[in-house]
GROMACS .gro file of C-alpha atoms in nm:
model
  481
    1MET     CA    1   1.660  -1.556   1.877
    2ARG     CA    2   1.677  -1.463   2.357
    3LEU     CA    3   1.694  -1.027   2.182
    4LEU     CA    4   1.418  -1.144   1.921
    5PRO     CA    5   1.161  -0.927   2.111
    6LEU     CA    6   1.370  -0.663   2.236
    7ALA     CA    7   1.461  -0.633   1.832
    8LEU     CA    8   1.029  -0.696   1.831
    9ALA     CA    9   0.966  -0.353   2.009
   10LEU     CA   10   1.269  -0.145   1.845
   11ALA     CA   11   1.184  -0.212   1.514
   12PRO     CA   12   0.921   0.025   1.432
   13LEU     CA   13   1.193   0.361   1.510
   14PHE     CA   14   1.506   0.170   1.426
   15PRO     CA   15   1.317  -0.052   1.032
   16PRO     CA   16   1.735  -0.138   0.948
   17LEU     CA   17   1.667  -0.407   1.307
   18ALA     CA   18   1.412  -0.606   1.037
   19LEU     CA   19   1.727  -0.689   0.729
   20LEU     CA   20   1.936  -0.852   0.993
   21ALA     CA   21   1.592  -1.204   0.890
   22PRO     CA   22   1.881  -1.407   0.660
   23LEU     CA   23   1.917  -1.471   1.011
   24PHE     CA   24   1.673  -1.665   1.079
   25LEU     CA   25   1.612  -1.887   0.778
   26GLY     CA   26   1.692  -2.222   0.910
   27TYR     CA   27   1.401  -2.192   1.137
   28LEU     CA   28   1.116  -2.262   0.819
   29ARG     CA   29   1.319  -2.616   0.823
   30GLY     CA   30   1.059  -2.653   1.169
   31LEU     CA   31   0.733  -2.611   0.947
   32ALA     CA   32   0.501  -2.835   0.813
   33PRO     CA   33   0.587  -2.986   0.426
   34TRP     CA   34   0.255  -2.845   0.268
   35ALA     CA   35   0.394  -2.480   0.437
   36LEU     CA   36   0.727  -2.506   0.311
   37GLY     CA   37   0.574  -2.604  -0.063
   38LEU     CA   38   0.377  -2.294  -0.072
   39LEU     CA   39   0.666  -2.108   0.084
   40GLY     CA   40   0.892  -2.289  -0.222
   41LEU     CA   41   0.638  -2.150  -0.466
   42TYR     CA   42   0.600  -1.834  -0.360
   43ALA     CA   43   0.992  -1.828  -0.481
   44LEU     CA   44   0.987  -2.021  -0.815
   45SER     CA   45   0.657  -1.699  -0.862
   46LEU     CA   46   0.878  -1.424  -0.824
   47LEU     CA   47   1.245  -1.587  -0.995
   48LEU     CA   48   1.118  -1.793  -1.289
   49PRO     CA   49   0.935  -1.430  -1.440
   50ALA     CA   50   1.168  -1.272  -1.251
   51LEU     CA   51   1.455  -1.465  -1.577
   52LEU     CA   52   1.242  -1.430  -1.913
   53ALA     CA   53   1.119  -1.013  -1.722
   54PRO     CA   54   1.255  -0.635  -2.022
   55GLU     CA   55   1.510  -0.535  -1.706
   56PRO     CA   56   1.824  -0.689  -1.678
   57LEU     CA   57   1.812  -0.602  -1.278
   58ALA     CA   58   1.472  -0.761  -1.237
   59PHE     CA   59   1.664  -1.151  -1.096
   60PRO     CA   60   1.931  -1.046  -0.876
   61LEU     CA   61   1.642  -0.770  -0.696
   62ALA     CA   62   1.332  -1.070  -0.680
   63LEU     CA   63   1.623  -1.301  -0.559
   64GLY     CA   64   1.686  -1.069  -0.275
   65ARG     CA   65   1.303  -1.011  -0.258
   66VAL     CA   66   1.318  -1.466  -0.159
   67PHE     CA   67   1.522  -1.450   0.115
   68TYR     CA   68   1.434  -1.112   0.243
   69VAL     CA   69   1.061  -1.212   0.310
   70LEU     CA   70   1.134  -1.619   0.351
   71GLY     CA   71   1.395  -1.452   0.640
   72LEU     CA   72   1.087  -1.312   0.793
   73VAL     CA   73   0.841  -1.560   0.753
   74GLY     CA   74   1.137  -1.722   1.024
   75ALA     CA   75   1.148  -1.457   1.220
   76GLY     CA   76   0.837  -1.504   1.291
   77VAL     CA   77   0.836  -1.989   1.309
   78ALA     CA   78   1.124  -1.846   1.581
   79LEU     CA   79   0.894  -1.603   1.725
   80SER     CA   80   0.574  -1.834   1.802
   81ARG     CA   81   0.835  -2.097   1.953
   82GLN     CA   82   0.994  -1.874   2.158
   83ALA     CA   83   0.584  -1.800   2.292
   84PRO     CA   84   0.378  -2.043   2.174
   85GLU     CA   85   0.099  -1.750   2.246
   86PRO     CA   86   0.063  -1.520   1.952
   87ALA     CA   87  -0.022  -1.272   2.258
   88ARG     CA   88   0.202  -1.293   2.431
   89ALA     CA   89   0.504  -1.332   2.102
   90LEU     CA   90   0.363  -0.981   2.005
   91ALA     CA   91   0.370  -0.802   2.318
   92PRO     CA   92   0.639  -0.584   2.213
   93LEU     CA   93   0.530  -0.456   1.921
   94GLY     CA   94   0.239  -0.269   2.074
   95TYR     CA   95   0.560  -0.094   2.294
   96GLY     CA   96   0.757  -0.010   1.972
   97LEU     CA   97   0.457   0.106   1.811
   98PHE     CA   98   0.307   0.342   2.124
   99LEU     CA   99   0.712   0.481   2.106
  100LEU     CA  100   0.638   0.514   1.753
  101TYR     CA  101   0.267   0.748   1.763
  102GLY     CA  102   0.455   0.930   1.989
  103SER     CA  103   0.765   1.012   1.780
  104ALA     CA  104   0.515   1.099   1.486
  105LEU     CA  105   0.318   1.401   1.771
  106LEU     CA  106   0.636   1.472   1.837
  107ALA     CA  107   0.754   1.507   1.498
  108SER     CA  108   0.429   1.715   1.327
  109TYR     CA  109   0.408   1.973   1.694
  110LEU     CA  110   0.788   2.042   1.620
  111VAL     CA  111   0.772   2.140   1.269
  112PHE     CA  112   0.365   2.261   1.219
  113GLY     CA  113   0.403   2.423   1.541
  114ASP     CA  114  -0.047   2.579   1.627
  115LYS     CA  115  -0.139   2.493   1.319
  116VAL     CA  116  -0.037   2.080   1.395
  117ALA     CA  117  -0.439   2.033   1.415
  118GLU     CA  118  -0.495   2.146   1.079
  119ILE     CA  119  -0.311   1.932   0.867
  120ARG     CA  120  -0.293   1.567   0.855
  121LEU     CA  121  -0.002   1.360   1.100
  122MET     CA  122   0.308   1.302   1.003
  123HIS     CA  123   0.563   1.085   1.092
  124PRO     CA  124   1.004   1.145   0.955
  125PHE     CA  125   0.994   0.790   0.749
  126HIS     CA  126   0.604   0.771   0.703
  127SER     CA  127   0.368   0.845   0.460
  128PRO     CA  128  -0.008   0.940   0.684
  129VAL     CA  129  -0.126   0.671   0.498
  130GLY     CA  130   0.096   0.372   0.641
  131LEU     CA  131   0.117   0.605   1.013
  132GLY     CA  132  -0.289   0.525   1.031
  133PHE     CA  133  -0.292   0.231   0.942
  134LEU     CA  134  -0.028   0.103   1.190
  135GLY     CA  135  -0.190   0.305   1.405
  136ALA     CA  136  -0.535   0.036   1.379
  137LEU     CA  137  -0.316  -0.189   1.427
  138GLY     CA  138  -0.244  -0.030   1.758
  139VAL     CA  139  -0.593  -0.052   1.853
  140LEU     CA  140  -0.581  -0.456   1.780
  141LEU     CA  141  -0.312  -0.525   1.976
  142ALA     CA  142  -0.468  -0.336   2.267
  143VAL     CA  143  -0.792  -0.522   2.255
  144TYR     CA  144  -0.666  -0.852   2.204
  145VAL     CA  145  -0.276  -0.865   2.411
  146ARG     CA  146  -0.275  -0.838   2.805
  147TYR     CA  147  -0.095  -0.575   2.900
  148PRO     CA  148  -0.141  -0.390   3.261
  149TRP     CA  149  -0.424  -0.198   3.159
  150PRO     CA  150  -0.326   0.124   3.138
  151PHE     CA  151  -0.002   0.096   2.888
  152ARG     CA  152  -0.384  -0.091   2.727
  153LEU     CA  153  -0.589   0.236   2.763
  154LEU     CA  154  -0.334   0.435   2.658
  155LEU     CA  155  -0.185   0.180   2.381
  156GLY     CA  156  -0.581   0.207   2.262
  157LEU     CA  157  -0.619   0.540   2.294
  158LEU     CA  158  -0.329   0.620   2.096
  159GLY     CA  159  -0.338   0.417   1.800
  160GLY     CA  160  -0.737   0.554   1.740
  161ALA     CA  161  -0.589   0.948   1.812
  162VAL     CA  162  -0.292   0.778   1.548
  163LEU     CA  163  -0.634   0.700   1.277
  164LEU     CA  164  -0.807   0.972   1.315
  165LEU     CA  165  -0.543   1.244   1.292
  166THR     CA  166  -0.384   1.077   0.975
  167ALA     CA  167  -0.737   1.050   0.824
  168SER     CA  168  -0.620   0.791   0.689
  169ARG     CA  169  -0.947   0.558   0.484
  170GLY     CA  170  -0.719   0.254   0.469
  171GLY     CA  171  -0.645   0.240   0.800
  172MET     CA  172  -0.976   0.231   0.882
  173LEU     CA  173  -1.059   0.005   0.689
  174ALA     CA  174  -0.784  -0.207   0.765
  175LEU     CA  175  -0.943  -0.155   1.091
  176LEU     CA  176  -1.255  -0.263   1.010
  177LEU     CA  177  -1.258  -0.569   0.808
  178GLY     CA  178  -0.945  -0.682   1.027
  179SER     CA  179  -1.150  -0.646   1.335
  180ALA     CA  180  -1.495  -0.907   1.199
  181GLY     CA  181  -1.195  -1.124   1.122
  182GLY     CA  182  -1.181  -1.086   1.507
  183LEU     CA  183  -1.530  -1.133   1.529
  184LEU     CA  184  -1.580  -1.596   1.431
  185PHE     CA  185  -1.343  -1.654   1.645
  186ARG     CA  186  -1.380  -1.465   2.043
  187GLY     CA  187  -1.523  -1.202   2.186
  188ARG     CA  188  -1.279  -0.960   2.172
  189GLY     CA  189  -1.400  -0.839   1.795
  190LEU     CA  190  -1.663  -0.705   1.929
  191TRP     CA  191  -1.521  -0.456   2.139
  192ALA     CA  192  -1.213  -0.422   1.874
  193LEU     CA  193  -1.580  -0.342   1.671
  194GLY     CA  194  -1.729  -0.164   1.853
  195LEU     CA  195  -1.399   0.084   1.871
  196ALA     CA  196  -1.405   0.137   1.523
  197GLY     CA  197  -1.740   0.244   1.509
  198PHE     CA  198  -1.651   0.489   1.791
  199LEU     CA  199  -1.362   0.642   1.548
  200LEU     CA  200  -1.635   0.673   1.234
  201PHE     CA  201  -1.852   0.800   1.537
  202ALA     CA  202  -1.602   1.074   1.649
  203ALA     CA  203  -1.455   1.186   1.293
  204LEU     CA  204  -1.800   1.205   1.243
  205SER     CA  205  -1.812   1.474   1.470
  206LEU     CA  206  -1.528   1.639   1.465
  207ASP     CA  207  -1.643   1.757   1.108
  208THR     CA  208  -1.323   1.924   1.036
  209PRO     CA  209  -1.189   1.889   0.652
  210ILE     CA  210  -0.906   1.619   0.847
  211SER     CA  211  -1.210   1.471   0.973
  212GLN     CA  212  -1.429   1.460   0.683
  213ARG     CA  213  -1.170   1.276   0.480
  214PHE     CA  214  -1.296   0.959   0.558
  215PHE     CA  215  -1.681   0.968   0.492
  216GLN     CA  216  -1.520   1.068   0.133
  217ALA     CA  217  -1.477   0.856  -0.176
  218HIS     CA  218  -1.235   1.028  -0.477
  219LEU     CA  219  -0.941   0.806  -0.510
  220SER     CA  220  -0.681   1.095  -0.454
  221GLY     CA  221  -0.520   0.986  -0.768
  222ARG     CA  222  -0.473   0.589  -0.743
  223GLU     CA  223  -0.684   0.521  -1.091
  224GLY     CA  224  -0.427   0.683  -1.322
  225LEU     CA  225  -0.155   0.454  -1.119
  226TRP     CA  226  -0.410   0.165  -1.213
  227LEU     CA  227  -0.464   0.231  -1.549
  228ARG     CA  228  -0.060   0.253  -1.542
  229ALA     CA  229  -0.002  -0.036  -1.359
  230TYR     CA  230  -0.228  -0.200  -1.571
  231GLU     CA  231  -0.079  -0.167  -1.929
  232VAL     CA  232   0.281  -0.266  -1.785
  233PHE     CA  233   0.094  -0.623  -1.679
  234GLN     CA  234  -0.123  -0.607  -2.114
  235ALA     CA  235   0.250  -0.478  -2.200
  236HIS     CA  236   0.476  -0.800  -2.056
  237PRO     CA  237   0.186  -1.044  -1.834
  238TRP     CA  238   0.397  -1.351  -1.837
  239THR     CA  239   0.759  -1.180  -1.704
  240GLY     CA  240   0.621  -0.875  -1.579
  241VAL     CA  241   0.962  -0.620  -1.546
  242GLY     CA  242   1.063  -0.740  -1.257
  243PRO     CA  243   1.037  -0.657  -0.834
  244TYR     CA  244   1.159  -0.343  -0.762
  245VAL     CA  245   1.138  -0.192  -1.102
  246LEU     CA  246   0.748  -0.209  -1.130
  247GLY     CA  247   0.782   0.209  -0.967
  248ASP     CA  248   0.959   0.335  -1.296
  249TYR     CA  249   0.704   0.298  -1.458
  250LEU     CA  250   0.475   0.465  -1.252
  251LYS     CA  251   0.682   0.787  -1.162
  252GLY     CA  252   0.552   1.089  -1.207
  253THR     CA  253   0.156   0.939  -1.203
  254LEU     CA  254   0.087   1.055  -0.857
  255PHE     CA  255   0.396   1.302  -0.805
  256GLY     CA  256   0.701   1.323  -0.971
  257ASP     CA  257   1.018   1.142  -1.045
  258CYS     CA  258   1.151   1.111  -0.688
  259PHE     CA  259   0.966   1.198  -0.341
  260LEU     CA  260   0.981   1.165  -0.006
  261PHE     CA  261   0.800   1.108   0.313
  262PRO     CA  262   0.589   1.446   0.349
  263LEU     CA  263   0.681   1.532   0.699
  264LEU     CA  264   1.015   1.605   0.530
  265GLU     CA  265   0.875   1.790   0.221
  266ALA     CA  266   0.726   2.011   0.453
  267LYS     CA  267   1.088   2.126   0.631
  268GLY     CA  268   1.180   2.168   0.311
  269LEU     CA  269   1.391   1.920   0.274
  270ALA     CA  270   1.337   1.790  -0.142
  271CYS     CA  271   1.441   1.478  -0.373
  272PRO     CA  272   1.935   1.467  -0.359
  273ASP     CA  273   2.013   1.488  -0.748
  274GLY     CA  274   2.147   1.144  -0.685
  275LEU     CA  275   1.867   0.948  -0.566
  276ARG     CA  276   1.613   1.085  -0.870
  277PRO     CA  277   1.621   0.767  -1.014
  278LEU     CA  278   1.595   0.562  -0.734
  279GLY     CA  279   1.263   0.689  -0.713
  280GLY     CA  280   1.058   0.441  -0.849
  281LEU     CA  281   1.156   0.221  -0.533
  282TRP     CA  282   0.843   0.318  -0.341
  283THR     CA  283   0.608   0.438  -0.614
  284PHE     CA  284   0.342   0.215  -0.656
  285ALA     CA  285   0.057   0.041  -0.771
  286HIS     CA  286  -0.148   0.117  -0.444
  287ASN     CA  287  -0.299  -0.203  -0.460
  288HIS     CA  288  -0.161  -0.533  -0.431
  289LEU     CA  289  -0.280  -0.760  -0.714
  290LEU     CA  290  -0.136  -0.487  -0.988
  291GLN     CA  291   0.191  -0.492  -0.815
  292ALA     CA  292   0.214  -0.795  -0.831
  293LEU     CA  293   0.027  -0.835  -1.160
  294GLY     CA  294   0.363  -0.533  -1.285
  295GLU     CA  295   0.562  -0.653  -1.129
  296SER     CA  296   0.583  -1.034  -1.234
  297GLY     CA  297   0.266  -1.128  -1.462
  298ILE     CA  298  -0.003  -1.356  -1.336
  299LEU     CA  299   0.243  -1.579  -1.241
  300GLY     CA  300   0.330  -1.336  -1.003
  301ALA     CA  301   0.034  -1.277  -0.905
  302VAL     CA  302  -0.098  -1.648  -0.825
  303GLY     CA  303   0.145  -1.713  -0.609
  304LEU     CA  304   0.166  -1.390  -0.340
  305LEU     CA  305  -0.242  -1.520  -0.383
  306LEU     CA  306  -0.135  -1.816  -0.268
  307LEU     CA  307   0.112  -1.779   0.070
  308VAL     CA  308  -0.193  -1.465   0.150
  309GLY     CA  309  -0.412  -1.734   0.166
  310GLY     CA  310  -0.199  -1.986   0.303
  311PHE     CA  311  -0.075  -1.676   0.639
  312LEU     CA  312  -0.500  -1.684   0.623
  313ALA     CA  313  -0.511  -2.085   0.673
  314GLY     CA  314  -0.315  -2.104   0.998
  315ALA     CA  315  -0.395  -1.776   1.147
  316TRP     CA  316  -0.795  -1.978   1.142
  317GLY     CA  317  -0.886  -2.012   1.463
  318GLU     CA  318  -0.682  -1.740   1.654
  319GLY     CA  319  -0.805  -1.364   1.678
  320LEU     CA  320  -0.478  -1.160   1.676
  321LEU     CA  321  -0.301  -1.322   1.383
  322PHE     CA  322  -0.655  -1.332   1.176
  323SER     CA  323  -0.731  -0.995   1.260
  324LEU     CA  324  -0.385  -0.886   1.193
  325LEU     CA  325  -0.389  -1.051   0.849
  326LEU     CA  326  -0.690  -1.004   0.740
  327ALA     CA  327  -0.646  -0.612   0.858
  328PHE     CA  328  -0.394  -0.610   0.602
  329ALA     CA  329  -0.543  -0.764   0.303
  330ALA     CA  330  -0.810  -0.561   0.356
  331MET     CA  331  -0.557  -0.221   0.324
  332GLY     CA  332  -0.417  -0.450  -0.024
  333MET     CA  333  -0.682  -0.273  -0.238
  334THR     CA  334  -0.600   0.039  -0.208
  335ASP     CA  335  -0.230   0.012  -0.068
  336ASN     CA  336   0.097  -0.186  -0.014
  337PRO     CA  337   0.092  -0.244   0.306
  338PHE     CA  338   0.315  -0.553   0.286
  339SER     CA  339   0.567  -0.413   0.042
  340VAL     CA  340   0.866  -0.489   0.160
  341PRO     CA  341   1.095  -0.311   0.244
  342SER     CA  342   0.924  -0.063   0.407
  343PRO     CA  343   0.974   0.158   0.766
  344PHE     CA  344   0.876  -0.165   0.966
  345ARG     CA  345   0.555  -0.180   0.839
  346GLY     CA  346   0.512  -0.507   0.545
  347GLU     CA  347   0.745  -0.682   0.819
  348ILE     CA  348   0.466  -0.715   1.068
  349PHE     CA  349   0.320  -0.941   0.787
  350PHE     CA  350   0.539  -1.206   0.716
  351LEU     CA  351   0.656  -1.169   1.069
  352VAL     CA  352   0.301  -1.273   1.176
  353GLY     CA  353   0.227  -1.470   0.876
  354GLY     CA  354   0.505  -1.706   0.915
  355MET     CA  355   0.364  -1.712   1.309
  356ALA     CA  356   0.007  -1.843   1.174
  357LEU     CA  357   0.210  -2.109   0.924
  358ALA     CA  358   0.346  -2.265   1.191
  359ARG     CA  359   0.030  -2.322   1.411
  360GLY     CA  360  -0.027  -2.570   1.063
  361GLY     CA  361  -0.270  -2.568   0.866
  362ARG     CA  362  -0.507  -2.710   0.496
  363LEU     CA  363  -0.373  -2.658   0.186
  364PRO     CA  364  -0.731  -2.659   0.065
  365ALA     CA  365  -0.866  -2.417   0.307
  366ALA     CA  366  -0.522  -2.149   0.165
  367LEU     CA  367  -0.636  -2.186  -0.197
  368GLY     CA  368  -0.961  -2.105  -0.057
  369PHE     CA  369  -0.852  -1.793   0.151
  370ALA     CA  370  -0.650  -1.675  -0.166
  371GLY     CA  371  -0.966  -1.710  -0.399
  372ALA     CA  372  -1.125  -1.492  -0.126
  373VAL     CA  373  -0.847  -1.237  -0.060
  374ALA     CA  374  -0.808  -1.231  -0.486
  375LEU     CA  375  -1.143  -1.093  -0.484
  376LEU     CA  376  -1.114  -0.829  -0.221
  377TRP     CA  377  -0.828  -0.675  -0.435
  378ALA     CA  378  -1.045  -0.711  -0.701
  379LEU     CA  379  -1.339  -0.566  -0.620
  380PRO     CA  380  -1.232  -0.169  -0.703
  381PHE     CA  381  -1.228  -0.318  -1.072
  382LEU     CA  382  -1.536  -0.529  -1.048
  383TYR     CA  383  -1.694  -0.199  -0.989
  384LEU     CA  384  -1.601  -0.025  -1.161
  385ALA     CA  385  -1.637  -0.264  -1.483
  386THR     CA  386  -2.025  -0.232  -1.397
  387ARG     CA  387  -2.029   0.119  -1.390
  388PRO     CA  388  -2.261   0.316  -1.705
  389PRO     CA  389  -2.071   0.434  -1.900
  390LEU     CA  390  -2.161   0.856  -1.975
  391PRO     CA  391  -2.209   0.994  -2.329
  392PRO     CA  392  -1.928   1.013  -2.435
  393PRO     CA  393  -1.728   1.375  -2.500
  394ALA     CA  394  -1.606   1.574  -2.806
  395LEU     CA  395  -1.234   1.717  -2.889
  396LEU     CA  396  -1.383   2.057  -2.948
  397TYR     CA  397  -1.067   2.202  -2.961
  398ALA     CA  398  -0.660   2.118  -2.933
  399ALA     CA  399  -0.404   2.354  -2.891
  400ILE     CA  400   0.013   2.145  -2.832
  401PRO     CA  401   0.311   2.321  -2.892
  402SER     CA  402   0.614   2.157  -2.933
  403GLY     CA  403   0.742   2.008  -2.602
  404GLU     CA  404   0.736   2.362  -2.445
  405GLY     CA  405   0.479   2.621  -2.333
  406MET     CA  406   0.158   2.541  -2.263
  407GLY     CA  407  -0.103   2.369  -2.406
  408PHE     CA  408  -0.517   2.390  -2.384
  409LEU     CA  409  -0.790   2.194  -2.488
  410ARG     CA  410  -1.159   2.153  -2.453
  411PHE     CA  411  -1.472   1.926  -2.479
  412SER     CA  412  -1.783   1.926  -2.522
  413GLY     CA  413  -2.015   1.710  -2.367
  414ALA     CA  414  -1.786   1.599  -2.105
  415GLU     CA  415  -1.954   1.748  -1.777
  416GLY     CA  416  -1.947   1.540  -1.536
  417TYR     CA  417  -1.600   1.426  -1.627
  418ARG     CA  418  -1.209   1.564  -1.474
  419VAL     CA  419  -0.955   1.581  -1.680
  420GLN     CA  420  -0.597   1.484  -1.666
  421VAL     CA  421  -0.248   1.491  -1.887
  422TRP     CA  422   0.018   1.288  -1.922
  423LEU     CA  423   0.284   1.351  -2.125
  424CYS     CA  424   0.452   0.890  -2.104
  425GLY     CA  425   0.849   0.929  -2.227
  426GLU     CA  426   0.960   0.555  -2.317
  427LYS     CA  427   0.879   0.417  -1.995
  428ALA     CA  428   0.704   0.603  -1.705
  429CYS     CA  429   0.435   0.882  -1.777
  430GLN     CA  430   0.425   1.251  -1.607
  431ARG     CA  431   0.161   1.421  -1.540
  432LEU     CA  432   0.139   1.804  -1.657
  433GLY     CA  433  -0.028   1.987  -1.350
  434TRP     CA  434  -0.333   1.798  -1.176
  435GLU     CA  435  -0.727   1.771  -1.290
  436TRP     CA  436  -0.961   1.975  -1.420
  437PRO     CA  437  -1.297   2.034  -1.426
  438GLY     CA  438  -1.470   1.862  -1.819
  439ASP     CA  439  -1.672   2.108  -1.853
  440ARG     CA  440  -1.349   2.381  -1.846
  441ARG     CA  441  -1.055   2.501  -2.078
  442VAL     CA  442  -0.808   2.239  -1.995
  443ALA     CA  443  -0.444   2.505  -2.017
  444PHE     CA  444  -0.134   2.283  -1.885
  445PRO     CA  445   0.206   2.362  -1.888
  446PHE     CA  446   0.510   2.187  -2.047
  447PRO     CA  447   0.829   2.102  -1.846
  448GLN     CA  448   1.067   2.382  -1.826
  449ASP     CA  449   1.396   2.092  -1.816
  450LEU     CA  450   1.214   1.891  -2.086
  451PRO     CA  451   1.469   1.709  -2.215
  452PRO     CA  452   1.440   1.672  -2.611
  453GLY     CA  453   1.369   1.336  -2.806
  454GLU     CA  454   0.999   1.147  -2.886
  455TYR     CA  455   0.712   1.222  -2.653
  456ARG     CA  456   0.341   1.077  -2.652
  457LEU     CA  457   0.076   1.373  -2.490
  458ARG     CA  458  -0.235   1.150  -2.240
  459VAL     CA  459  -0.517   1.304  -2.207
  460LEU     CA  460  -0.761   1.115  -2.037
  461LEU     CA  461  -1.096   1.214  -1.874
  462PHE     CA  462  -1.226   1.043  -1.531
  463SER     CA  463  -1.543   1.002  -1.493
  464GLN     CA  464  -1.665   1.007  -1.123
  465HIS     CA  465  -1.858   0.751  -0.962
  466ARG     CA  466  -1.990   0.659  -0.550
  467LEU     CA  467  -1.700   0.446  -0.531
  468ALA     CA  468  -1.446   0.464  -0.781
  469GLN     CA  469  -1.385   0.596  -1.116
  470ARG     CA  470  -1.210   0.452  -1.448
  471PRO     CA  471  -1.107   0.585  -1.762
  472LEU     CA  472  -1.334   0.635  -2.044
  473TYR     CA  473  -1.234   0.886  -2.279
  474LEU     CA  474  -0.842   0.892  -2.419
  475TRP     CA  475  -0.701   1.086  -2.661
  476GLU     CA  476  -0.315   1.010  -2.729
  477LYS     CA  477  -0.070   1.284  -2.966
  478GLU     CA  478   0.273   1.244  -3.083
  479VAL     CA  479   0.489   1.542  -2.934
  480VAL     CA  480   0.837   1.540  -3.082
  481ARG     CA  481   1.119   1.735  -2.806
   0.00000   0.00000   0.00000
């Protein structure tokens, strides 16, 4: 218990420390009955669908997630008992994030040298998106926690610099919405919102390809992951396929079957053959609602929403806790910031959630926040559903070999579309090439090491809109290798 603040400071650089979280399960006994009931519902929403899920490992994996998440919540309760003021309890986290930022700058410079300013900031065990989100959390901590002024200034500046250098649009969205949430309770939310506005102005002034990402509306391939996750949910609406198993159905849609963190791959390291069967464990739907639906069906999604709603209800009235939780919820529209285990990113969410539940709260407020979060996470898809479709294109010709060599396609009336070609096996789909403009000939290669079998070749056309994309044309063909 006494070492918990030290562990919180060290965990950003040594994430395996978070695996000790189940040791804090006993602290859950001090929560109010409504909070215990909420945690029980969350556990059941994972375990019951897993019993009937098609994957044999679904139940033990669900059980592991339940113990880990509840342990993290218990650690948050323990933190709140040790330091009743949330800003004081979370102060060690700022020191850990500061060291993490410094290690990211150093590692990126050692790998890229003088070209580091031309490439998104990276870390050996964080993606640029996740690292930028942690930069946003550092800004919020610098605003709310009463650190010594020199360190407070350094943490805010370095967190903002990390957010800018990673060009994480999700991180910027999290900072904006989290800061806006803080406005409801105390004036420091205005400071945080002002800093977010300053960072956006700085990104606009820099006028570099990296900084201009903040003002681009493309989804960076997320539309394919969203489509695959929704198809998995359609096939298993009540049970999903099981926690941590959804990635087996998603891998290959955006990247390969297995990939490492970008900085490691930039150094020439590739995913070892022994890890390739496990590559789906770190492939996500990039939307928490779709992730929950694909993993545990409707019941799992409802359980997750109730848990997030309960956290927000408990944090109501406390600027720092509410801002941090709202930042995670905002990021959940386009990413999976509190999927755990992680390099001590998602763990922060459940720690803060435990601190929020320890403050109390009311079940009606939790239900209201759960509905609001569901609407927030569904916003991209509500937008897609309201976009008027373009005139449907027509397939002029398709030359598809038997699973080897090059394939060719050409469409008529496909101006304004982008073409993607997927090769789907029993579970997952692999994207062939990247994408092509709809008004040009499409030439795509088949994998050279494709094993014999039956596959489905799927051709998808996405229509570019101002904020998002959706597939408007789908053509399939059976391919036998």
